[in-house]
Short mmCIF file of C-alpha atoms in Angstrom, two decimals:
data_model
loop_
_atom_site.label_atom_id
_atom_site.label_comp_id
_atom_site.label_asym_id
_atom_site.label_seq_id
_atom_site.Cartn_x
_atom_site.Cartn_y
_atom_site.Cartn_z
CA UNK A 1 48.46 29.57 69.58
CA UNK A 2 47.06 27.29 72.25
CA UNK A 3 43.62 27.35 70.57
CA UNK A 4 45.19 26.38 67.21
CA UNK A 5 46.87 23.36 68.85
CA UNK A 6 43.61 22.25 70.44
CA UNK A 7 41.81 22.54 67.08
CA UNK A 8 44.53 20.54 65.32
CA UNK A 9 44.31 17.82 67.97
CA UNK A 10 40.53 17.66 67.72
CA UNK A 11 40.61 17.42 63.91
CA UNK A 12 43.31 14.71 63.99
CA UNK A 13 41.37 12.78 66.64
CA UNK A 14 38.17 13.00 64.61
CA UNK A 15 39.91 11.76 61.46
CA UNK A 16 41.46 8.81 63.32
CA UNK A 17 38.06 7.91 64.79
CA UNK A 18 36.48 7.96 61.32
CA UNK A 19 39.29 5.78 59.94
CA UNK A 20 38.89 3.19 62.71
CA UNK A 21 35.12 3.27 62.21
CA UNK A 22 35.69 2.50 58.52
CA UNK A 23 38.00 -0.42 59.32
CA UNK A 24 35.55 -1.76 61.87
CA UNK A 25 32.67 -1.61 59.37
CA UNK A 26 34.71 -3.27 56.61
CA UNK A 27 35.65 -6.18 58.85
CA UNK A 28 32.14 -6.81 60.13
CA UNK A 29 31.17 -10.23 58.73
CA UNK A 30 28.04 -10.45 56.62
CA UNK A 31 25.33 -12.94 57.58
CA UNK A 32 26.02 -16.31 55.97
CA UNK A 33 23.68 -18.39 53.81
CA UNK A 34 24.77 -21.99 53.26
CA UNK A 35 23.42 -23.98 50.31
CA UNK A 36 23.92 -27.61 49.39
CA UNK A 37 24.49 -27.31 45.63
CA UNK A 38 26.05 -24.77 43.31
CA UNK A 39 22.71 -24.14 41.55
CA UNK A 40 20.88 -23.36 44.76
CA UNK A 41 23.75 -21.08 45.83
CA UNK A 42 23.54 -19.22 42.52
CA UNK A 43 19.80 -18.66 42.94
CA UNK A 44 20.38 -17.40 46.49
CA UNK A 45 23.06 -14.96 45.25
CA UNK A 46 20.67 -13.60 42.63
CA UNK A 47 18.12 -12.77 45.34
CA UNK A 48 20.36 -11.61 48.18
CA UNK A 49 23.02 -9.73 46.17
CA UNK A 50 25.86 -8.52 48.39
CA UNK A 51 23.60 -8.14 51.41
CA UNK A 52 24.68 -11.55 52.72
CA UNK A 53 27.46 -14.03 52.02
CA UNK A 54 26.46 -17.21 50.14
CA UNK A 55 28.42 -20.45 50.31
CA UNK A 56 27.84 -23.79 48.66
CA UNK A 57 28.89 -26.99 50.40
CA UNK A 58 29.44 -28.68 47.04
CA UNK A 59 32.26 -27.38 44.87
CA UNK A 60 31.75 -27.11 41.09
CA UNK A 61 31.82 -30.56 39.50
CA UNK A 62 30.97 -32.48 42.68
CA UNK A 63 28.18 -35.04 42.76
CA UNK A 64 25.42 -34.32 45.34
CA UNK A 65 24.23 -37.97 45.31
CA UNK A 66 27.62 -39.31 46.40
CA UNK A 67 28.87 -36.45 48.55
CA UNK A 68 30.29 -37.39 51.92
CA UNK A 69 30.25 -34.78 54.66
CA UNK A 70 33.67 -33.33 55.59
CA UNK A 71 34.59 -32.29 59.15
CA UNK A 72 34.57 -28.59 58.17
CA UNK A 73 31.01 -28.68 56.76
CA UNK A 74 29.32 -28.76 60.16
CA UNK A 75 31.36 -25.70 61.22
CA UNK A 76 30.28 -23.77 58.12
CA UNK A 77 26.61 -24.69 58.57
CA UNK A 78 26.74 -23.72 62.26
CA UNK A 79 27.64 -20.14 61.25
CA UNK A 80 24.69 -19.82 58.85
CA UNK A 81 21.59 -17.71 59.42
CA UNK A 82 19.66 -20.01 57.06
CA UNK A 83 20.35 -23.04 54.86
CA UNK A 84 18.86 -24.05 51.52
CA UNK A 85 18.91 -27.48 49.92
CA UNK A 86 17.46 -28.87 46.72
CA UNK A 87 15.33 -31.50 48.43
CA UNK A 88 13.62 -34.64 47.10
CA UNK A 89 16.76 -36.56 48.19
CA UNK A 90 19.12 -35.06 45.61
CA UNK A 91 21.53 -34.77 48.51
CA UNK A 92 22.32 -38.47 49.09
CA UNK A 93 20.86 -39.61 52.44
CA UNK A 94 19.73 -36.00 52.98
CA UNK A 95 23.22 -34.93 54.11
CA UNK A 96 22.43 -31.21 53.96
CA UNK A 97 19.23 -31.50 56.00
CA UNK A 98 21.11 -33.58 58.59
CA UNK A 99 23.87 -30.97 58.84
CA UNK A 100 21.37 -28.14 59.33
CA UNK A 101 19.24 -30.08 61.81
CA UNK A 102 22.30 -31.01 63.86
CA UNK A 103 23.35 -27.35 64.01
CA UNK A 104 19.79 -26.22 64.74
CA UNK A 105 19.71 -23.96 61.66
CA UNK A 106 16.55 -23.46 59.65
CA UNK A 107 16.65 -25.22 56.27
CA UNK A 108 14.37 -24.60 53.29
CA UNK A 109 13.98 -27.07 50.41
CA UNK A 110 13.84 -25.25 47.10
CA UNK A 111 11.79 -27.92 45.31
CA UNK A 112 8.76 -27.19 47.52
CA UNK A 113 5.93 -26.25 45.15
CA UNK A 114 7.53 -27.69 41.99
CA UNK A 115 5.38 -30.06 39.97
CA UNK A 116 7.28 -33.36 40.40
CA UNK A 117 8.10 -35.89 37.75
CA UNK A 118 7.56 -39.28 39.27
CA UNK A 119 9.97 -42.11 38.58
CA UNK A 120 8.86 -45.61 39.31
CA UNK A 121 11.21 -48.33 40.41
CA UNK A 122 10.38 -51.67 42.05
CA UNK A 123 6.81 -50.51 42.56
CA UNK A 124 7.83 -47.41 44.47
CA UNK A 125 7.38 -43.85 43.26
CA UNK A 126 10.20 -41.36 43.65
CA UNK A 127 10.19 -37.63 42.92
CA UNK A 128 12.88 -36.83 40.38
CA UNK A 129 14.96 -34.20 42.23
CA UNK A 130 16.59 -32.58 39.15
CA UNK A 131 13.79 -30.02 38.93
CA UNK A 132 16.03 -27.02 38.15
CA UNK A 133 16.50 -28.24 34.58
CA UNK A 134 13.18 -26.61 33.73
CA UNK A 135 13.46 -22.80 33.95
CA UNK A 136 9.86 -22.63 35.21
CA UNK A 137 10.91 -24.84 38.16
CA UNK A 138 14.00 -22.67 38.64
CA UNK A 139 11.50 -19.81 39.08
CA UNK A 140 9.92 -21.81 41.94
CA UNK A 141 13.37 -22.26 43.55
CA UNK A 142 13.98 -18.50 43.35
CA UNK A 143 10.55 -17.62 44.79
CA UNK A 144 11.10 -20.04 47.69
CA UNK A 145 14.48 -18.46 48.46
CA UNK A 146 13.00 -14.95 48.24
CA UNK A 147 10.13 -15.83 50.59
CA UNK A 148 12.52 -17.32 53.16
CA UNK A 149 14.83 -14.30 53.00
CA UNK A 150 11.97 -11.83 53.29
CA UNK A 151 10.83 -13.68 56.41
CA UNK A 152 14.37 -13.60 57.79
CA UNK A 153 15.20 -9.98 56.91
CA UNK A 154 11.98 -8.00 56.50
CA UNK A 155 13.90 -4.71 56.49
CA UNK A 156 15.32 -5.38 53.01
CA UNK A 157 12.22 -6.95 51.49
CA UNK A 158 11.96 -4.40 48.66
CA UNK A 159 15.52 -5.19 47.60
CA UNK A 160 14.91 -8.96 47.55
CA UNK A 161 11.66 -8.50 45.65
CA UNK A 162 13.31 -6.28 43.04
CA UNK A 163 16.21 -8.68 42.43
CA UNK A 164 13.77 -11.59 42.18
CA UNK A 165 11.66 -9.70 39.66
CA UNK A 166 14.69 -9.09 37.43
CA UNK A 167 15.91 -12.68 37.71
CA UNK A 168 12.49 -14.14 36.93
CA UNK A 169 12.44 -12.01 33.77
CA UNK A 170 15.85 -13.44 32.88
CA UNK A 171 14.52 -16.98 33.41
CA UNK A 172 11.55 -16.18 31.16
CA UNK A 173 13.96 -14.95 28.48
CA UNK A 174 16.08 -18.09 28.90
CA UNK A 175 12.98 -20.27 28.45
CA UNK A 176 11.99 -18.45 25.24
CA UNK A 177 15.55 -18.71 23.93
CA UNK A 178 15.74 -22.48 24.63
CA UNK A 179 12.42 -22.97 22.83
CA UNK A 180 13.80 -21.17 19.78
CA UNK A 181 17.06 -23.15 19.80
CA UNK A 182 15.41 -26.53 20.29
CA UNK A 183 12.85 -25.76 17.60
CA UNK A 184 15.62 -26.07 15.00
CA UNK A 185 15.81 -29.85 15.69
CA UNK A 186 12.99 -32.02 14.30
CA UNK A 187 10.94 -33.45 17.17
CA UNK A 188 11.58 -37.10 16.20
CA UNK A 189 15.34 -36.50 16.46
CA UNK A 190 15.18 -35.08 19.97
CA UNK A 191 16.61 -37.98 21.96
CA UNK A 192 18.92 -37.10 24.81
CA UNK A 193 21.28 -39.79 26.05
CA UNK A 194 23.28 -38.77 29.11
CA UNK A 195 25.14 -40.51 31.94
CA UNK A 196 22.31 -40.47 34.47
CA UNK A 197 18.63 -39.53 34.65
CA UNK A 198 19.17 -35.82 35.36
CA UNK A 199 17.51 -34.26 32.34
CA UNK A 200 13.92 -35.53 32.62
CA UNK A 201 12.49 -32.06 33.38
CA UNK A 202 14.43 -30.55 30.51
CA UNK A 203 13.16 -33.33 28.23
CA UNK A 204 9.53 -32.84 29.33
CA UNK A 205 9.71 -29.08 28.83
CA UNK A 206 11.36 -29.14 25.41
CA UNK A 207 10.00 -32.30 23.80
CA UNK A 208 12.98 -34.65 24.15
CA UNK A 209 12.98 -38.37 24.90
CA UNK A 210 15.50 -39.35 27.58
CA UNK A 211 17.61 -42.50 27.68
CA UNK A 212 20.21 -43.15 30.37
CA UNK A 213 22.19 -46.15 31.54
CA UNK A 214 22.08 -44.99 35.18
CA UNK A 215 18.88 -44.20 37.08
CA UNK A 216 17.96 -40.91 38.72
CA UNK A 217 20.87 -41.16 41.16
CA UNK A 218 24.51 -42.09 40.69
CA UNK A 219 24.30 -43.56 44.19
CA UNK A 220 22.73 -46.77 45.38
CA UNK A 221 19.33 -45.37 46.42
CA UNK A 222 16.14 -46.98 45.16
CA UNK A 223 15.96 -46.41 41.41
CA UNK A 224 19.54 -45.25 41.23
CA UNK A 225 22.77 -46.78 39.93
CA UNK A 226 23.50 -48.85 36.83
CA UNK A 227 22.01 -52.23 36.00
CA UNK A 228 22.92 -54.46 33.03
CA UNK A 229 19.33 -54.15 31.81
CA UNK A 230 19.49 -50.31 31.80
CA UNK A 231 22.83 -50.39 29.98
CA UNK A 232 21.46 -52.75 27.30
CA UNK A 233 18.27 -50.69 26.89
CA UNK A 234 20.32 -47.54 26.39
CA UNK A 235 22.48 -49.09 23.67
CA UNK A 236 19.37 -50.52 21.98
CA UNK A 237 17.60 -47.13 22.09
CA UNK A 238 20.59 -45.37 20.55
CA UNK A 239 20.67 -47.88 17.67
CA UNK A 240 16.90 -48.05 17.18
CA UNK A 241 16.34 -44.28 17.02
CA UNK A 242 19.49 -43.45 15.08
CA UNK A 243 20.82 -41.15 17.80
CA UNK A 244 23.66 -39.00 16.42
CA UNK A 245 25.44 -38.12 19.66
CA UNK A 246 25.37 -38.88 23.38
CA UNK A 247 26.64 -36.73 26.22
CA UNK A 248 28.86 -37.01 29.28
CA UNK A 249 28.12 -34.99 32.41
CA UNK A 250 30.52 -32.76 34.31
CA UNK A 251 29.67 -34.28 37.70
CA UNK A 252 29.61 -37.96 36.65
CA UNK A 253 32.50 -40.24 35.70
CA UNK A 254 32.52 -40.29 31.85
CA UNK A 255 33.97 -43.81 31.51
CA UNK A 256 30.59 -45.56 31.25
CA UNK A 257 29.14 -43.22 28.63
CA UNK A 258 32.33 -43.58 26.56
CA UNK A 259 31.92 -47.40 26.63
CA UNK A 260 28.29 -47.07 25.58
CA UNK A 261 29.22 -44.70 22.75
CA UNK A 262 31.72 -47.28 21.54
CA UNK A 263 29.19 -50.16 21.78
CA UNK A 264 26.47 -48.20 19.99
CA UNK A 265 28.81 -46.66 17.41
CA UNK A 266 27.97 -43.02 18.14
CA UNK A 267 29.97 -39.92 18.94
CA UNK A 268 30.29 -38.12 22.25
CA UNK A 269 28.44 -34.86 21.57
CA UNK A 270 30.10 -33.00 24.40
CA UNK A 271 29.99 -32.44 28.13
CA UNK A 272 26.85 -31.21 29.87
CA UNK A 273 26.58 -29.45 33.20
CA UNK A 274 24.20 -31.59 35.25
CA UNK A 275 24.13 -31.85 39.05
CA UNK A 276 26.73 -29.15 39.45
CA UNK A 277 27.61 -25.96 37.65
CA UNK A 278 31.00 -24.99 36.25
CA UNK A 279 33.86 -23.45 38.20
CA UNK A 280 34.57 -19.71 38.44
CA UNK A 281 35.57 -18.26 35.09
CA UNK A 282 33.85 -20.97 33.04
CA UNK A 283 30.83 -20.35 30.81
CA UNK A 284 28.74 -22.51 33.12
CA UNK A 285 29.63 -20.74 36.36
CA UNK A 286 26.02 -19.67 36.89
CA UNK A 287 22.61 -21.15 36.11
CA UNK A 288 21.89 -19.06 33.02
CA UNK A 289 25.34 -19.84 31.59
CA UNK A 290 25.07 -23.52 32.44
CA UNK A 291 21.70 -23.87 30.69
CA UNK A 292 22.88 -21.81 27.70
CA UNK A 293 26.00 -23.95 27.23
CA UNK A 294 24.06 -27.20 27.64
CA UNK A 295 21.51 -26.16 25.02
CA UNK A 296 24.21 -25.06 22.58
CA UNK A 297 26.05 -28.37 23.06
CA UNK A 298 22.87 -30.45 22.61
CA UNK A 299 21.51 -28.53 19.63
CA UNK A 300 24.92 -28.28 17.96
CA UNK A 301 25.42 -32.06 18.13
CA UNK A 302 21.96 -32.95 16.87
CA UNK A 303 21.88 -30.76 13.76
CA UNK B 1 18.35 73.55 47.54
CA UNK B 2 20.96 70.85 47.02
CA UNK B 3 19.33 68.74 49.70
CA UNK B 4 15.96 69.07 47.97
CA UNK B 5 17.41 68.03 44.59
CA UNK B 6 19.12 65.08 46.22
CA UNK B 7 15.86 63.96 47.87
CA UNK B 8 13.89 64.31 44.61
CA UNK B 9 16.58 62.35 42.72
CA UNK B 10 16.47 59.60 45.34
CA UNK B 11 12.67 59.37 45.18
CA UNK B 12 12.74 59.28 41.36
CA UNK B 13 15.40 56.55 41.35
CA UNK B 14 13.57 54.43 43.92
CA UNK B 15 10.22 54.81 42.13
CA UNK B 16 11.84 53.84 38.82
CA UNK B 17 13.20 50.66 40.35
CA UNK B 18 9.80 49.78 41.88
CA UNK B 19 7.98 50.41 38.60
CA UNK B 20 10.58 48.34 36.71
CA UNK B 21 10.17 45.43 39.09
CA UNK B 22 6.39 45.56 38.88
CA UNK B 23 6.39 45.68 35.09
CA UNK B 24 8.91 42.93 34.56
CA UNK B 25 7.68 40.59 37.30
CA UNK B 26 7.22 37.07 35.92
CA UNK B 27 4.01 35.20 36.54
CA UNK B 28 4.46 32.83 39.45
CA UNK B 29 4.07 29.15 38.55
CA UNK B 30 1.04 27.48 40.08
CA UNK B 31 2.54 24.88 42.37
CA UNK B 32 -0.77 23.80 43.83
CA UNK B 33 -2.07 20.27 43.42
CA UNK B 34 -3.03 19.31 39.86
CA UNK B 35 -6.73 18.65 39.72
CA UNK B 36 -7.68 15.57 37.73
CA UNK B 37 -11.14 15.65 36.29
CA UNK B 38 -12.99 12.35 36.42
CA UNK B 39 -15.35 11.32 33.66
CA UNK B 40 -18.95 10.56 34.67
CA UNK B 41 -19.20 8.23 31.69
CA UNK B 42 -19.23 4.40 32.01
CA UNK B 43 -17.12 2.34 29.61
CA UNK B 44 -16.86 -1.28 28.46
CA UNK B 45 -13.67 -3.02 27.36
CA UNK B 46 -13.57 -6.13 25.20
CA UNK B 47 -10.46 -8.29 24.78
CA UNK B 48 -10.08 -11.20 22.37
CA UNK B 49 -6.88 -13.26 22.17
CA UNK B 50 -5.70 -15.22 19.14
CA UNK B 51 -4.12 -17.89 21.40
CA UNK B 52 -4.88 -19.89 24.53
CA UNK B 53 -3.57 -18.00 27.54
CA UNK B 54 -2.38 -19.84 30.66
CA UNK B 55 -0.92 -19.06 34.07
CA UNK B 56 2.42 -17.25 33.97
CA UNK B 57 5.05 -19.66 35.30
CA UNK B 58 7.56 -16.87 35.78
CA UNK B 59 5.31 -14.57 37.80
CA UNK B 60 6.65 -13.02 41.00
CA UNK B 61 3.90 -14.66 43.04
CA UNK B 62 2.05 -17.83 42.14
CA UNK B 63 -1.29 -16.36 43.23
CA UNK B 64 -0.65 -13.53 40.77
CA UNK B 65 0.41 -15.83 37.93
CA UNK B 66 -2.16 -14.36 35.59
CA UNK B 67 -3.07 -15.66 32.18
CA UNK B 68 -4.61 -12.28 31.33
CA UNK B 69 -4.20 -9.00 33.16
CA UNK B 70 -5.78 -5.66 32.20
CA UNK B 71 -4.79 -2.59 34.21
CA UNK B 72 -5.56 1.11 34.11
CA UNK B 73 -2.66 2.74 35.92
CA UNK B 74 -2.45 0.88 39.22
CA UNK B 75 -6.08 -0.21 39.01
CA UNK B 76 -6.60 -3.86 38.03
CA UNK B 77 -9.66 -4.05 35.76
CA UNK B 78 -9.38 -7.76 34.97
CA UNK B 79 -7.19 -10.56 36.22
CA UNK B 80 -7.48 -14.33 35.73
CA UNK B 81 -5.10 -17.19 36.47
CA UNK B 82 -7.14 -19.80 34.59
CA UNK B 83 -6.90 -20.75 30.95
CA UNK B 84 -8.53 -18.33 28.53
CA UNK B 85 -9.31 -19.85 25.17
CA UNK B 86 -8.41 -18.30 21.86
CA UNK B 87 -11.33 -16.34 20.43
CA UNK B 88 -13.15 -16.10 23.76
CA UNK B 89 -14.37 -12.52 24.29
CA UNK B 90 -13.46 -11.14 27.70
CA UNK B 91 -15.88 -8.32 28.51
CA UNK B 92 -15.01 -5.87 31.27
CA UNK B 93 -18.20 -3.92 31.99
CA UNK B 94 -18.97 -0.81 34.01
CA UNK B 95 -15.54 0.71 33.88
CA UNK B 96 -15.97 4.11 35.48
CA UNK B 97 -13.96 6.92 37.09
CA UNK B 98 -11.70 7.32 34.09
CA UNK B 99 -9.67 10.47 33.71
CA UNK B 100 -11.09 13.07 31.36
CA UNK B 101 -8.67 13.14 28.41
CA UNK B 102 -5.97 10.54 27.84
CA UNK B 103 -6.17 7.15 29.55
CA UNK B 104 -3.74 4.27 29.16
CA UNK B 105 -4.72 0.60 29.46
CA UNK B 106 -2.03 -1.98 30.03
CA UNK B 107 -2.54 -5.59 28.95
CA UNK B 108 -0.44 -8.70 29.62
CA UNK B 109 -1.27 -12.17 28.34
CA UNK B 110 0.80 -15.35 28.71
CA UNK B 111 0.62 -18.06 26.04
CA UNK B 112 -0.35 -21.40 27.53
CA UNK B 113 2.05 -23.18 25.17
CA UNK B 114 5.00 -20.99 24.27
CA UNK B 115 6.51 -23.75 22.14
CA UNK B 116 3.98 -23.06 19.38
CA UNK B 117 5.89 -20.63 17.21
CA UNK B 118 3.14 -18.46 15.77
CA UNK B 119 2.72 -14.69 16.05
CA UNK B 120 0.13 -13.82 18.70
CA UNK B 121 -2.34 -10.97 18.90
CA UNK B 122 -4.74 -9.41 21.36
CA UNK B 123 -7.57 -7.23 20.08
CA UNK B 124 -8.78 -4.58 22.50
CA UNK B 125 -11.86 -2.44 21.97
CA UNK B 126 -13.12 0.31 24.26
CA UNK B 127 -16.78 1.26 24.13
CA UNK B 128 -18.65 4.12 25.76
CA UNK B 129 -22.24 3.57 26.87
CA UNK B 130 -23.63 5.97 24.28
CA UNK B 131 -21.93 4.67 21.14
CA UNK B 132 -22.24 1.35 19.35
CA UNK B 133 -18.88 1.78 17.64
CA UNK B 134 -15.78 1.46 19.77
CA UNK B 135 -14.08 4.70 20.73
CA UNK B 136 -10.73 2.89 20.52
CA UNK B 137 -9.58 -0.30 18.80
CA UNK B 138 -6.07 -1.67 18.93
CA UNK B 139 -4.31 -4.86 17.98
CA UNK B 140 -1.32 -5.76 20.14
CA UNK B 141 1.24 -8.13 18.62
CA UNK B 142 3.82 -10.52 20.01
CA UNK B 143 6.51 -12.18 17.91
CA UNK B 144 6.30 -15.94 17.41
CA UNK B 145 9.19 -16.40 19.82
CA UNK B 146 7.92 -14.11 22.59
CA UNK B 147 6.89 -15.86 25.80
CA UNK B 148 4.56 -13.01 26.79
CA UNK B 149 2.36 -10.49 25.01
CA UNK B 150 2.15 -7.06 26.56
CA UNK B 151 1.32 -3.56 25.44
CA UNK B 152 -0.57 -0.34 26.08
CA UNK B 153 -3.74 1.04 24.55
CA UNK B 154 -4.22 4.81 24.72
CA UNK B 155 -7.68 6.30 24.36
CA UNK B 156 -9.51 9.52 25.19
CA UNK B 157 -12.42 9.72 27.64
CA UNK B 158 -14.94 12.60 27.50
CA UNK B 159 -16.10 14.40 30.67
CA UNK B 160 -19.73 13.40 30.21
CA UNK B 161 -22.03 11.91 27.61
CA UNK B 162 -22.89 14.56 25.01
CA UNK B 163 -26.31 16.03 25.97
CA UNK B 164 -27.49 16.00 22.37
CA UNK B 165 -27.28 12.20 22.43
CA UNK B 166 -29.12 11.88 25.74
CA UNK B 167 -31.96 14.13 24.51
CA UNK B 168 -32.05 12.46 21.13
CA UNK B 169 -35.61 11.41 20.22
CA UNK B 170 -35.53 8.07 18.37
CA UNK B 171 -38.77 8.89 16.49
CA UNK B 172 -37.14 11.83 14.71
#
């Protein structure tokens, strides 16, 4: 009888220990990766899976050029094991790099190794930071993230490599699909008018001419912002080339592009995801979806 | 007497079981290492592409962003990251240590300009040192919209060069 009681106690004790162990494991926080933009965060998620937690400082629809640091951002960055930004000054006044440097956290710029498009303004050359709009540059972003994570967490290298391999194949498929879609529009009709100069890499890759009233940045950096000359040139280009539709961007105020559409007598072809992806549950909530929806909007309006 | 009969019956029964087991015993599978015979023959592989091949922008590593890659199992026979022009013959000489019997070549080629929507081909020929005609010829195809051409070529390799050909007197 006594032995049976001891056994029952031991079994109950063991079960309780296992249960507490389970609770303790479930509550253990995962290492945190902090990214500046939603695109960079998506690429990081594709590589790291559920192994780490990924957070983006920018919310869907926010403009990285104009973003102003909030008090909570420094706290989030301080908890990170690594940070990723886009680089080439997409983040206005390098806010993400400043946050990471202040917290003493390593930061990796995803544009490292991309072939830059150079914009010239007032005699100065600037690297266009919107490199992710070419899937082959997105592949560079993903490889940079993978390399940094492998260096950080060598133990799970095989996992990061395997996820990267699959995602690069998806980017290759995306590229082939965009080529097929864009091929249905005659080359001389491929003119893309958007709010700001975000689509230059897309235009270079897929044979479009770009025209925008605002420079490469919606902010007041060199080469950024709207000038009367740029606005006039955009309206003239739309009229001269017989552009059928122009596009507003999800992260830029649409008022200006609506005025230009009115002045030039063209339709708004739709809304494009540009410096930020869509919110959760939208078709553009990840990079592949964002690019797919943009291409469908552009091609659909130009046919 | 009864004891004797019982003993004889027991011996007969036991012997019958032993004989039954011996006769019906299945042959034991050979679980030893499989020996792979290597051909002593030397081969040559020729590849001609119908399109300009360029570095693969979606490769896992930029240093491995090959325009053309030819592999035999895990063995890389040819790899180049530079542009390879359409019609240029890529000759891979002195390919040895092939497996006697079936071998499988794997080829990957990346179009330099994927926006040109034309079907693409790669012609692969495998030659042995003792024959002027290829022992295998295959045309691999990629659709006009594919951003990469890849495929396998299967061919047979003999153990050695036939002796009759080595001893062949050209004056005959």
